[in-house]
Short mmCIF file of C-alpha atoms in Angstrom, two decimals:
data_model
loop_
_atom_site.label_atom_id
_atom_site.label_comp_id
_atom_site.label_asym_id
_atom_site.label_seq_id
_atom_site.Cartn_x
_atom_site.Cartn_y
_atom_site.Cartn_z
CA MET Q 1 -13.57 -85.54 70.19
CA ALA Q 2 -14.07 -81.91 69.44
CA TYR Q 3 -15.47 -80.50 66.19
CA THR Q 4 -14.08 -76.85 65.34
CA LYS Q 5 -15.37 -74.46 62.79
CA ILE Q 6 -14.47 -70.67 62.44
CA HIS Q 7 -16.20 -67.86 60.72
CA ALA Q 8 -15.76 -63.96 60.65
CA VAL Q 9 -17.69 -61.45 62.42
CA LYS Q 10 -18.21 -58.26 59.74
CA ALA Q 11 -20.45 -55.92 61.89
CA THR Q 12 -21.87 -56.00 65.23
CA VAL Q 13 -18.96 -57.24 67.72
CA HIS Q 14 -20.92 -56.08 70.77
CA LYS Q 15 -24.18 -58.38 69.67
CA ALA Q 16 -21.97 -61.29 68.81
CA VAL Q 17 -19.98 -60.90 72.35
CA ALA Q 18 -23.19 -60.30 74.36
CA SER Q 19 -24.91 -63.41 72.69
CA ILE Q 20 -22.02 -66.11 73.39
CA CYS Q 21 -22.14 -64.34 77.26
CA ASN Q 22 -25.87 -65.15 77.75
CA PRO Q 23 -26.32 -65.86 81.62
CA GLU Q 24 -28.66 -68.58 80.80
CA LYS Q 25 -25.81 -70.48 78.48
CA THR Q 26 -22.85 -69.76 80.51
CA ASP Q 27 -24.05 -71.29 84.04
CA GLY Q 28 -25.01 -67.67 85.13
CA ASN Q 29 -21.68 -66.08 83.56
CA ILE Q 30 -19.23 -68.21 85.53
CA LEU Q 31 -18.06 -70.21 82.12
CA ILE Q 32 -16.65 -66.96 80.72
CA SER Q 33 -12.99 -65.71 80.66
CA SER Q 34 -11.14 -62.86 78.69
CA TYR Q 35 -7.54 -62.16 77.69
CA GLY Q 36 -6.91 -58.41 76.14
CA CYS Q 37 -10.26 -57.00 76.88
CA SER Q 38 -13.04 -57.28 79.00
CA PRO Q 39 -16.47 -58.85 77.59
CA GLN Q 40 -18.31 -55.63 78.49
CA THR Q 41 -16.24 -53.58 76.75
CA ALA Q 42 -14.92 -56.10 74.07
CA HIS Q 43 -16.04 -53.85 70.99
CA PHE Q 44 -14.25 -50.74 72.02
CA ASP Q 45 -11.10 -53.02 72.43
CA PHE Q 46 -11.48 -54.32 69.40
CA GLN Q 47 -12.19 -50.98 67.75
CA PHE Q 48 -9.36 -49.73 69.16
CA ALA Q 49 -6.72 -52.76 67.87
CA LEU Q 50 -8.56 -52.48 64.49
CA SER Q 51 -7.44 -48.84 64.25
CA LYS Q 52 -3.97 -49.44 64.26
CA THR Q 53 -3.78 -51.99 60.99
CA ASN Q 54 -3.49 -50.77 57.46
CA ALA Q 55 -5.77 -53.87 55.94
CA SER Q 56 -8.83 -53.28 54.09
CA ASP Q 57 -10.96 -55.94 54.73
CA GLU Q 58 -14.43 -55.72 56.80
CA ASN Q 59 -13.53 -58.46 59.05
CA LYS Q 60 -14.02 -57.28 62.74
CA ALA Q 61 -13.30 -60.45 64.71
CA TYR Q 62 -14.03 -64.12 64.45
CA ARG Q 63 -15.93 -66.82 66.29
CA LEU Q 64 -14.37 -70.01 66.73
CA ILE Q 65 -16.36 -72.90 67.98
CA GLN Q 66 -15.41 -75.74 69.44
CA SER Q 67 -17.95 -78.70 70.21
CA PHE Q 68 -17.44 -81.86 72.37
CA LEU Q 69 -18.98 -85.03 72.25
CA PRO Q 70 -22.27 -85.53 74.19
CA GLY Q 71 -20.98 -86.91 77.92
CA GLU Q 72 -17.44 -86.66 77.33
CA VAL Q 73 -16.58 -83.76 79.03
CA ASP Q 74 -17.52 -81.60 82.36
CA PHE Q 75 -18.04 -78.02 81.98
CA ASP Q 76 -14.90 -77.10 83.73
CA THR Q 77 -13.01 -78.86 82.02
CA ALA Q 78 -14.39 -77.97 78.58
CA HIS Q 79 -13.98 -74.31 79.72
CA GLN Q 80 -10.15 -74.81 80.44
CA ILE Q 81 -9.62 -76.45 76.97
CA GLY Q 82 -11.46 -73.24 75.38
CA ILE Q 83 -9.19 -71.12 77.21
CA GLU Q 84 -6.09 -73.20 76.03
CA LEU Q 85 -6.76 -73.43 72.46
CA ALA Q 86 -7.40 -69.93 72.34
CA ASP Q 87 -3.92 -69.40 74.05
CA LYS Q 88 -2.57 -71.94 71.48
CA VAL Q 89 -4.05 -70.65 68.52
CA LEU Q 90 -3.74 -66.70 69.10
CA GLU Q 91 -0.17 -67.10 70.76
CA GLY Q 92 -1.07 -63.99 73.37
CA LYS Q 93 -1.48 -61.70 70.13
CA TYR Q 94 -4.96 -61.00 69.85
CA SER Q 95 -7.54 -60.23 72.67
CA TYR Q 96 -10.74 -62.70 73.06
CA VAL Q 97 -13.10 -63.88 75.06
CA VAL Q 98 -14.31 -67.34 75.82
CA SER Q 99 -17.47 -68.86 76.85
CA THR Q 100 -18.37 -72.34 77.41
CA HIS Q 101 -22.41 -73.05 76.73
CA ILE Q 102 -23.95 -75.59 78.35
CA ASP Q 103 -27.57 -75.40 77.46
CA LYS Q 104 -27.59 -77.78 74.42
CA GLY Q 105 -27.08 -81.68 74.41
CA HIS Q 106 -23.43 -81.16 73.75
CA ILE Q 107 -20.99 -78.91 75.66
CA HIS Q 108 -19.27 -76.23 73.22
CA ASN Q 109 -16.78 -73.41 73.67
CA HIS Q 110 -17.12 -70.06 71.60
CA VAL Q 111 -14.02 -68.07 71.15
CA ILE Q 112 -14.43 -64.58 69.59
CA PHE Q 113 -11.42 -62.66 68.91
CA CYS Q 114 -9.93 -59.34 67.44
CA ALA Q 115 -9.33 -59.59 63.84
CA ALA Q 116 -6.51 -57.50 64.56
CA ASP Q 117 -3.20 -58.48 66.88
CA ASN Q 118 -2.03 -56.15 69.64
CA ILE Q 119 1.94 -56.71 68.86
CA GLY Q 120 2.22 -56.16 64.89
CA HIS Q 121 -1.41 -54.89 64.34
CA HIS Q 122 -1.70 -57.69 61.43
CA LYS Q 123 -5.03 -58.81 60.47
CA TYR Q 124 -5.56 -62.65 61.34
CA ASN Q 125 -5.61 -64.73 58.03
CA ASP Q 126 -8.58 -67.08 57.96
CA CYS Q 127 -7.37 -69.90 55.35
CA LYS Q 128 -7.72 -73.69 55.09
CA LYS Q 129 -4.13 -73.48 56.40
CA THR Q 130 -4.81 -71.57 59.90
CA TYR Q 131 -8.04 -73.77 60.09
CA TYR Q 132 -5.87 -77.36 59.94
CA ARG Q 133 -3.85 -75.53 62.44
CA ILE Q 134 -6.93 -75.00 64.64
CA ARG Q 135 -8.21 -78.53 64.25
CA GLN Q 136 -4.64 -79.97 64.76
CA LEU Q 137 -4.31 -78.04 68.10
CA SER Q 138 -7.71 -79.00 69.21
CA ASP Q 139 -7.00 -82.30 68.65
CA GLU Q 140 -3.78 -82.53 70.82
CA LEU Q 141 -5.61 -80.79 73.68
CA CYS Q 142 -8.21 -83.74 73.63
CA ARG Q 143 -5.67 -86.06 73.71
CA GLU Q 144 -3.86 -84.43 76.74
CA HIS Q 145 -7.24 -84.19 78.67
CA GLN Q 146 -7.77 -88.43 77.72
CA LEU Q 147 -10.74 -87.21 75.37
CA SER Q 148 -11.34 -88.67 71.75
CA VAL Q 149 -10.29 -87.08 68.87
CA ILE Q 150 -11.55 -86.67 64.97
CA ILE Q 151 -9.12 -89.12 62.86
CA PRO Q 152 -8.34 -87.00 59.35
CA GLY Q 153 -9.04 -88.61 56.23
CA GLY Q 154 -7.55 -87.50 52.91
CA THR Q 155 -10.72 -85.99 51.76
CA ARG Q 156 -12.71 -83.14 52.42
CA GLY Q 157 -15.25 -82.41 55.26
CA ARG Q 158 -18.36 -84.22 54.74
CA LYS Q 159 -22.13 -83.80 56.24
CA TYR Q 160 -23.05 -86.44 58.67
CA ASN Q 161 -25.10 -88.50 56.35
CA GLU Q 162 -22.07 -88.63 54.00
CA TRP Q 163 -19.83 -89.88 56.48
CA THR Q 164 -22.16 -92.42 57.98
CA ALA Q 165 -22.83 -93.40 54.49
CA ALA Q 166 -19.06 -93.59 53.62
CA LYS Q 167 -18.30 -95.62 56.95
CA SER Q 168 -20.61 -98.04 56.03
CA GLY Q 169 -19.21 -98.59 52.43
CA SER Q 170 -22.30 -97.26 50.80
CA ASP Q 171 -21.62 -93.95 49.78
CA ARG Q 172 -21.08 -93.72 45.86
CA LYS Q 173 -18.75 -91.42 45.60
CA SER Q 174 -16.47 -93.78 47.71
CA ARG Q 175 -17.44 -96.19 45.29
CA LEU Q 176 -16.01 -93.89 42.60
CA CYS Q 177 -12.73 -93.52 44.45
CA ARG Q 178 -12.64 -97.20 45.01
CA ASP Q 179 -12.70 -97.92 41.18
CA ILE Q 180 -10.25 -95.15 40.37
CA ASN Q 181 -7.78 -96.57 42.69
CA ASP Q 182 -8.22 -100.09 41.23
CA ALA Q 183 -7.76 -98.82 37.97
CA ILE Q 184 -4.64 -96.68 38.88
CA LYS Q 185 -3.19 -100.14 40.42
CA SER Q 186 -3.82 -101.93 37.02
CA ALA Q 187 -2.88 -99.31 34.37
CA ASP Q 188 0.87 -98.78 33.34
CA THR Q 189 -0.43 -95.39 31.43
CA TYR Q 190 -2.84 -92.79 31.78
CA GLU Q 191 -4.56 -94.11 28.36
CA GLU Q 192 -4.76 -97.57 29.82
CA PHE Q 193 -6.46 -96.17 33.00
CA LEU Q 194 -9.23 -93.95 31.04
CA GLN Q 195 -9.78 -97.44 29.24
CA LEU Q 196 -10.28 -99.40 32.56
CA MET Q 197 -12.71 -96.84 33.61
CA ARG Q 198 -14.71 -96.99 30.45
CA ALA Q 199 -14.62 -100.84 30.65
CA LYS Q 200 -16.35 -100.29 34.19
CA GLY Q 201 -19.12 -98.40 32.56
CA TYR Q 202 -18.17 -94.95 33.45
CA GLU Q 203 -18.28 -91.96 30.82
CA ILE Q 204 -15.44 -89.57 31.02
CA LYS Q 205 -14.66 -86.24 30.07
CA GLY Q 206 -12.40 -83.41 30.15
CA GLU Q 207 -9.61 -86.14 30.48
CA SER Q 208 -7.11 -84.64 27.96
CA PRO Q 209 -4.02 -83.24 29.18
CA GLY Q 210 -2.22 -79.67 28.24
CA GLU Q 211 -3.03 -76.01 28.99
CA ASN Q 212 -5.89 -75.79 26.37
CA ALA Q 213 -7.62 -78.68 28.12
CA PRO Q 214 -10.38 -78.31 30.62
CA LYS Q 215 -9.35 -77.97 33.88
CA TYR Q 216 -10.99 -81.01 35.56
CA ILE Q 217 -11.35 -84.45 34.37
CA CYS Q 218 -15.52 -85.69 35.05
CA PHE Q 219 -16.64 -89.47 35.71
CA LEU Q 220 -20.50 -90.28 34.98
CA PRO Q 221 -21.00 -93.41 37.00
CA PRO Q 222 -23.23 -95.68 35.79
CA GLY Q 223 -26.68 -94.98 36.76
CA TRP Q 224 -26.08 -91.28 37.49
CA GLU Q 225 -27.29 -88.30 36.03
CA ARG Q 226 -24.60 -86.31 36.43
CA PHE Q 227 -20.95 -85.99 36.27
CA VAL Q 228 -18.47 -85.78 39.11
CA ARG Q 229 -15.50 -83.86 39.24
CA GLY Q 230 -12.08 -84.99 39.74
CA SER Q 231 -11.37 -81.83 42.01
CA ILE Q 232 -10.04 -81.26 45.40
CA LYS Q 233 -13.74 -80.16 46.72
CA SER Q 234 -15.38 -82.88 45.05
CA LEU Q 235 -13.15 -86.09 45.71
CA GLY Q 236 -10.11 -84.89 47.25
CA ALA Q 237 -6.54 -83.76 46.29
CA GLU Q 238 -5.52 -87.28 45.22
CA TYR Q 239 -8.19 -87.55 42.18
CA THR Q 240 -7.46 -84.76 40.34
CA LYS Q 241 -6.43 -85.09 36.64
CA GLU Q 242 -2.46 -84.50 37.55
CA HIS Q 243 -2.41 -86.47 40.70
CA ILE Q 244 -3.79 -89.22 39.06
CA ARG Q 245 -1.46 -89.38 35.94
CA GLU Q 246 1.37 -88.94 38.81
CA ARG Q 247 0.30 -91.81 40.85
CA ILE Q 248 0.04 -94.15 37.76
CA LEU Q 249 3.84 -93.09 36.84
CA GLU Q 250 4.78 -93.80 40.22
CA ARG Q 251 3.25 -97.21 40.42
CA ALA Q 252 4.68 -97.72 36.83
CA ALA Q 253 8.14 -97.06 37.76
CA ALA Q 254 7.76 -98.76 40.90
CA ARG Q 255 6.94 -101.91 39.44
CA ASN Q 256 10.20 -101.81 37.20
CA LYS Q 257 12.31 -101.13 40.02
CA PRO Q 258 13.75 -103.80 42.42
CA GLN Q 259 11.84 -103.74 45.70
CA ILE Q 260 14.22 -103.50 48.57
CA LYS Q 261 12.03 -103.64 52.17
CA ASP Q 262 12.80 -101.72 54.94
CA TYR Q 263 12.44 -104.10 57.60
CA SER Q 264 13.49 -101.75 60.38
CA SER Q 265 10.31 -99.89 59.64
CA MET Q 266 7.96 -102.58 59.57
CA ARG Q 267 5.47 -104.30 62.29
CA PHE Q 268 5.54 -107.56 63.49
CA ILE Q 269 3.13 -110.11 62.13
CA ASP Q 270 0.92 -111.72 65.09
CA THR Q 271 1.32 -115.61 64.24
CA SER Q 272 -1.06 -116.37 67.03
CA LYS Q 273 -4.29 -115.78 64.66
CA GLU Q 274 -6.56 -118.87 63.67
CA LYS Q 275 -5.25 -118.77 59.99
CA PHE Q 276 -1.33 -118.90 61.07
CA GLN Q 277 -2.30 -122.21 63.19
CA GLU Q 278 -4.08 -123.71 60.47
CA ASN Q 279 -1.53 -123.17 57.38
CA ALA Q 280 2.28 -124.27 58.61
CA GLY Q 281 3.60 -122.51 55.69
CA LEU Q 282 1.65 -119.18 56.11
CA LYS Q 283 3.04 -119.64 59.82
CA GLN Q 284 6.88 -120.37 58.66
CA TRP Q 285 6.78 -117.44 56.18
CA ALA Q 286 5.50 -115.28 58.81
CA GLU Q 287 8.33 -116.10 61.26
CA ILE Q 288 10.98 -115.56 58.78
CA GLU Q 289 9.41 -112.10 58.06
CA ASN Q 290 9.49 -111.41 61.87
CA LEU Q 291 12.93 -112.47 62.00
CA LYS Q 292 13.94 -110.15 59.41
CA THR Q 293 11.95 -107.60 60.92
CA ALA Q 294 13.75 -108.04 64.49
CA ALA Q 295 17.11 -108.06 62.53
CA GLY Q 296 16.63 -104.59 60.65
CA THR Q 297 15.79 -103.14 64.08
CA TYR Q 298 18.76 -104.58 65.94
CA GLN Q 299 21.15 -103.00 63.25
CA LYS Q 300 20.09 -99.96 64.68
CA VAL Q 301 20.36 -100.47 68.16
CA ASN Q 302 23.31 -102.27 70.27
CA SER Q 303 20.91 -103.64 72.88
CA ILE Q 304 17.73 -103.49 74.63
CA THR Q 305 18.93 -102.01 77.58
CA GLU Q 306 20.74 -99.50 75.97
CA LEU Q 307 17.71 -98.41 73.92
CA GLU Q 308 15.75 -98.00 77.32
CA GLU Q 309 18.24 -95.91 78.70
CA LYS Q 310 18.22 -93.73 75.33
CA ILE Q 311 14.31 -93.33 75.78
CA VAL Q 312 14.76 -92.26 79.47
CA GLN Q 313 17.13 -89.85 78.39
CA LYS Q 314 15.32 -88.45 75.70
CA SER Q 315 11.91 -88.23 77.31
CA VAL Q 316 13.56 -86.31 79.85
CA LEU Q 317 14.91 -83.89 77.26
CA ALA Q 318 11.39 -83.70 75.67
CA LYS Q 319 9.79 -83.11 79.32
CA GLU Q 320 12.29 -80.33 80.28
CA SER Q 321 12.07 -78.45 76.46
CA LYS Q 322 8.15 -78.93 76.65
CA SER Q 323 8.11 -77.43 80.56
CA ARG Q 324 10.34 -74.55 79.38
CA LEU Q 325 8.19 -73.77 76.23
CA LYS Q 326 5.26 -73.33 78.25
CA GLU Q 327 6.73 -71.07 80.96
CA LEU Q 328 7.92 -69.13 78.00
CA GLU Q 329 4.53 -68.96 76.37
CA ARG Q 330 3.22 -67.84 79.65
CA ARG Q 331 5.86 -65.07 79.52
CA MET Q 332 5.10 -63.79 76.27
CA LYS Q 333 1.19 -63.69 77.02
CA SER Q 334 1.56 -61.72 80.12
CA MET Q 335 4.08 -58.88 78.14
CA ALA Q 336 1.83 -58.97 75.03
CA GLU Q 337 -0.82 -58.19 77.42
CA THR Q 338 1.38 -55.40 78.97
CA ILE Q 339 2.18 -54.30 75.19
CA ARG Q 340 -1.33 -54.07 74.30
CA TYR Q 341 -2.62 -52.19 77.34
CA ALA Q 342 0.51 -49.79 77.39
CA GLU Q 343 -0.16 -48.68 74.29
CA GLN Q 344 -3.93 -48.13 74.97
CA TYR Q 345 -2.93 -46.14 77.96
CA LYS Q 346 -0.76 -44.02 76.40
CA GLU Q 347 -2.62 -43.08 73.14
CA ASN Q 348 -5.97 -42.54 75.23
CA ARG Q 349 -4.08 -40.61 78.15
CA PRO Q 350 -4.43 -37.34 75.91
CA PHE Q 351 -8.53 -37.72 76.24
CA GLN Q 352 -8.37 -37.90 80.10
CA ILE Q 353 -6.34 -35.05 80.55
CA HIS Q 354 -8.42 -32.87 78.11
CA TYR Q 355 -11.37 -34.49 79.75
CA ARG Q 356 -10.13 -33.03 83.25
CA LYS Q 357 -9.98 -29.62 81.73
CA ALA Q 358 -12.87 -29.32 80.10
CA LYS Q 359 -15.16 -26.38 80.52
CA ASN Q 360 -18.45 -28.81 80.06
CA PRO Q 361 -17.01 -32.18 81.12
CA ASP Q 362 -20.57 -34.03 80.38
CA ASP Q 363 -20.33 -32.67 76.55
CA TYR Q 364 -16.68 -33.60 76.35
CA PHE Q 365 -17.44 -37.30 77.57
CA ARG Q 366 -20.11 -37.89 75.17
CA LYS Q 367 -18.08 -36.90 72.33
CA HIS Q 368 -14.87 -39.18 73.31
CA GLU Q 369 -16.70 -41.55 75.58
CA SER Q 370 -15.14 -44.76 73.74
CA ASN Q 371 -11.45 -43.41 74.36
CA LEU Q 372 -11.92 -42.41 78.44
CA ILE Q 373 -13.46 -45.74 78.81
CA LEU Q 374 -10.63 -47.03 77.05
CA TYR Q 375 -8.10 -45.20 79.20
CA ASP Q 376 -9.72 -46.05 82.11
CA GLY Q 377 -9.68 -50.19 81.34
CA ALA Q 378 -5.89 -49.79 80.25
CA LYS Q 379 -4.96 -48.08 83.73
CA GLU Q 380 -6.65 -50.31 85.94
CA MET Q 381 -5.90 -53.47 83.89
CA LEU Q 382 -1.84 -52.38 84.30
CA ARG Q 383 -2.07 -51.89 87.90
CA ARG Q 384 -3.75 -55.18 88.19
CA LEU Q 385 -0.59 -56.46 85.99
CA GLY Q 386 1.67 -54.88 88.61
CA CYS Q 387 3.07 -52.14 86.49
CA GLU Q 388 3.07 -48.50 86.60
CA PRO Q 389 1.69 -47.08 83.34
CA LYS Q 390 3.61 -43.79 83.04
CA MET Q 391 6.66 -45.92 83.51
CA LEU Q 392 6.19 -48.22 80.70
CA ASP Q 393 8.64 -48.32 77.48
CA VAL Q 394 6.38 -49.79 74.76
CA ASP Q 395 9.38 -49.71 72.08
CA LYS Q 396 11.39 -52.01 74.80
CA LEU Q 397 8.66 -54.22 75.59
CA ARG Q 398 8.08 -54.80 71.86
CA SER Q 399 11.60 -55.51 71.67
CA ASP Q 400 11.83 -57.79 74.39
CA HIS Q 401 8.84 -59.77 72.90
CA GLU Q 402 10.40 -60.19 69.27
CA ARG Q 403 13.63 -61.84 71.53
CA LEU Q 404 10.98 -64.21 73.26
CA GLU Q 405 9.57 -65.23 69.90
CA ARG Q 406 12.97 -66.46 68.40
CA GLN Q 407 13.78 -68.39 71.71
CA LYS Q 408 10.16 -69.58 71.40
CA ALA Q 409 11.00 -70.89 67.70
CA ALA Q 410 14.21 -72.48 68.65
CA LEU Q 411 12.68 -74.56 71.45
CA ASN Q 412 9.67 -75.52 69.70
CA LYS Q 413 12.11 -76.99 67.26
CA GLU Q 414 14.01 -78.56 69.89
CA TYR Q 415 10.84 -80.12 71.35
CA HIS Q 416 9.28 -81.40 68.15
CA SER Q 417 12.62 -83.02 67.23
CA ALA Q 418 12.79 -84.59 70.34
CA GLU Q 419 9.32 -85.92 70.19
CA LYS Q 420 10.12 -87.22 67.02
CA GLU Q 421 13.06 -89.36 67.95
CA LEU Q 422 11.08 -90.72 71.04
CA LYS Q 423 8.35 -91.71 68.90
CA GLN Q 424 10.73 -93.88 66.65
CA MET Q 425 12.69 -95.48 69.57
CA ARG Q 426 9.66 -96.53 71.52
CA THR Q 427 8.49 -98.16 68.47
CA GLU Q 428 11.67 -100.01 67.87
CA LEU Q 429 11.36 -101.11 71.69
CA ASP Q 430 8.09 -102.23 71.29
CA LYS Q 431 8.76 -104.39 68.16
CA LEU Q 432 11.83 -106.34 69.85
CA LYS Q 433 10.21 -106.48 72.89
CA GLN Q 434 6.82 -108.28 71.29
CA TYR Q 435 8.98 -110.30 69.03
CA LEU Q 436 11.20 -111.36 71.76
CA GLY Q 437 7.88 -112.42 73.82
CA MET Q 438 8.98 -109.80 76.62
CA GLU Q 439 5.69 -108.12 76.72
CA PRO Q 440 2.20 -108.56 74.37
CA GLU Q 441 1.66 -105.84 71.81
CA ASN Q 442 -1.09 -104.39 73.74
CA ILE Q 443 0.68 -103.67 76.83
CA THR Q 444 3.56 -101.72 75.21
CA GLU Q 445 1.02 -99.59 73.63
CA LYS Q 446 -1.01 -98.93 76.51
CA ASN Q 447 2.42 -98.02 78.50
CA ARG Q 448 3.37 -95.84 75.33
CA LYS Q 449 0.15 -94.03 75.41
CA LYS Q 450 0.32 -93.56 79.40
CA GLU Q 451 3.89 -91.97 78.86
CA LYS Q 452 2.94 -90.03 76.20
CA SER Q 453 0.34 -88.34 78.11
CA GLU Q 454 2.77 -87.75 80.95
CA ILE Q 455 4.80 -85.29 78.97
#
């Protein structure tokens, strides 16, 4: 399980990088990696990228922290996951430094990356959407490395004591949400919902709809001193005034509409449980429901053999798509690094020429130290990448990178489509085999996870 958080670095990039690269925390600097920069000169490298953007915000870099459950992962694996996370989040466009700290009770990664990208010179947009993407990518990597993940819920992030209280059922906000849910289930109208809540002892204000009405509906539970807002931040998106009204209308419409079950999407009922053995009527009902579920699934496939063959074919397609996607991402990362250093070399080369011709080289070096460091660093990195600096065409490299971006988007769509179809077919196969007694549910679930981990 990995916990993630991110915050901006607005002032001293060199101090932030020095902090995460502390030898006492990183096993003597062994657990440090970088891309598009050097840990020793990252503040110069970031400054060069930032000089290319027109954005006016003061963010110079971002620090992303990824913490693991104590005892769940070793040092090297944690560091590898940190690099993979940085590559997936930043897509080879932003320079970064990754370090893995082992001085605390839990292993954790620090990723400091430049706020400006090296390709389009855009600033990184730190918002809820990009954070949720970070969390999703971190969870995917944890699954690939057989680590546990945090199961997301429908409410805002909470402190640990709030989370444990909610889990045990003692959290007062959780009780409020349960009461709201119960009232919604029983109400046919919004007005009836308000009456039911008041009957439970709640005081309510701001409940009226309309443009001139208060923005939030607020609830005062019995025995509380302060009202609780029905807002995304306080209770979650499902408990705002607008969403409560929508949920009541949806349930009322559903009650007046004939319900037709989609049995093909339902799971089988385990009739081996004690309650079914003790109640013959209940067992008969469950067996009929299972028969309907099996029939609904059979309508989608001609035979189990044919479904298994389709799963094999789709698995091969998904594996090939993922393999091609990884190779494409590797090429794009390498090309982005070349673009970054080619541009840095080109723009700082005049300073090197003037330095060689300067009458007072020491004085010129003091005035243009950062430009000369950037030039030397770019020249050395390009040669390590197997490129001749003077022969590189930055515009052509950018054009090639844009072409690969389009290929990646198409390939990514193909991969996710294959994964979605594969998941659906495996579910159908598991249900049929479970109903026919060919495989216990726990075995099919285990096999499914094993197959998924191999992709």
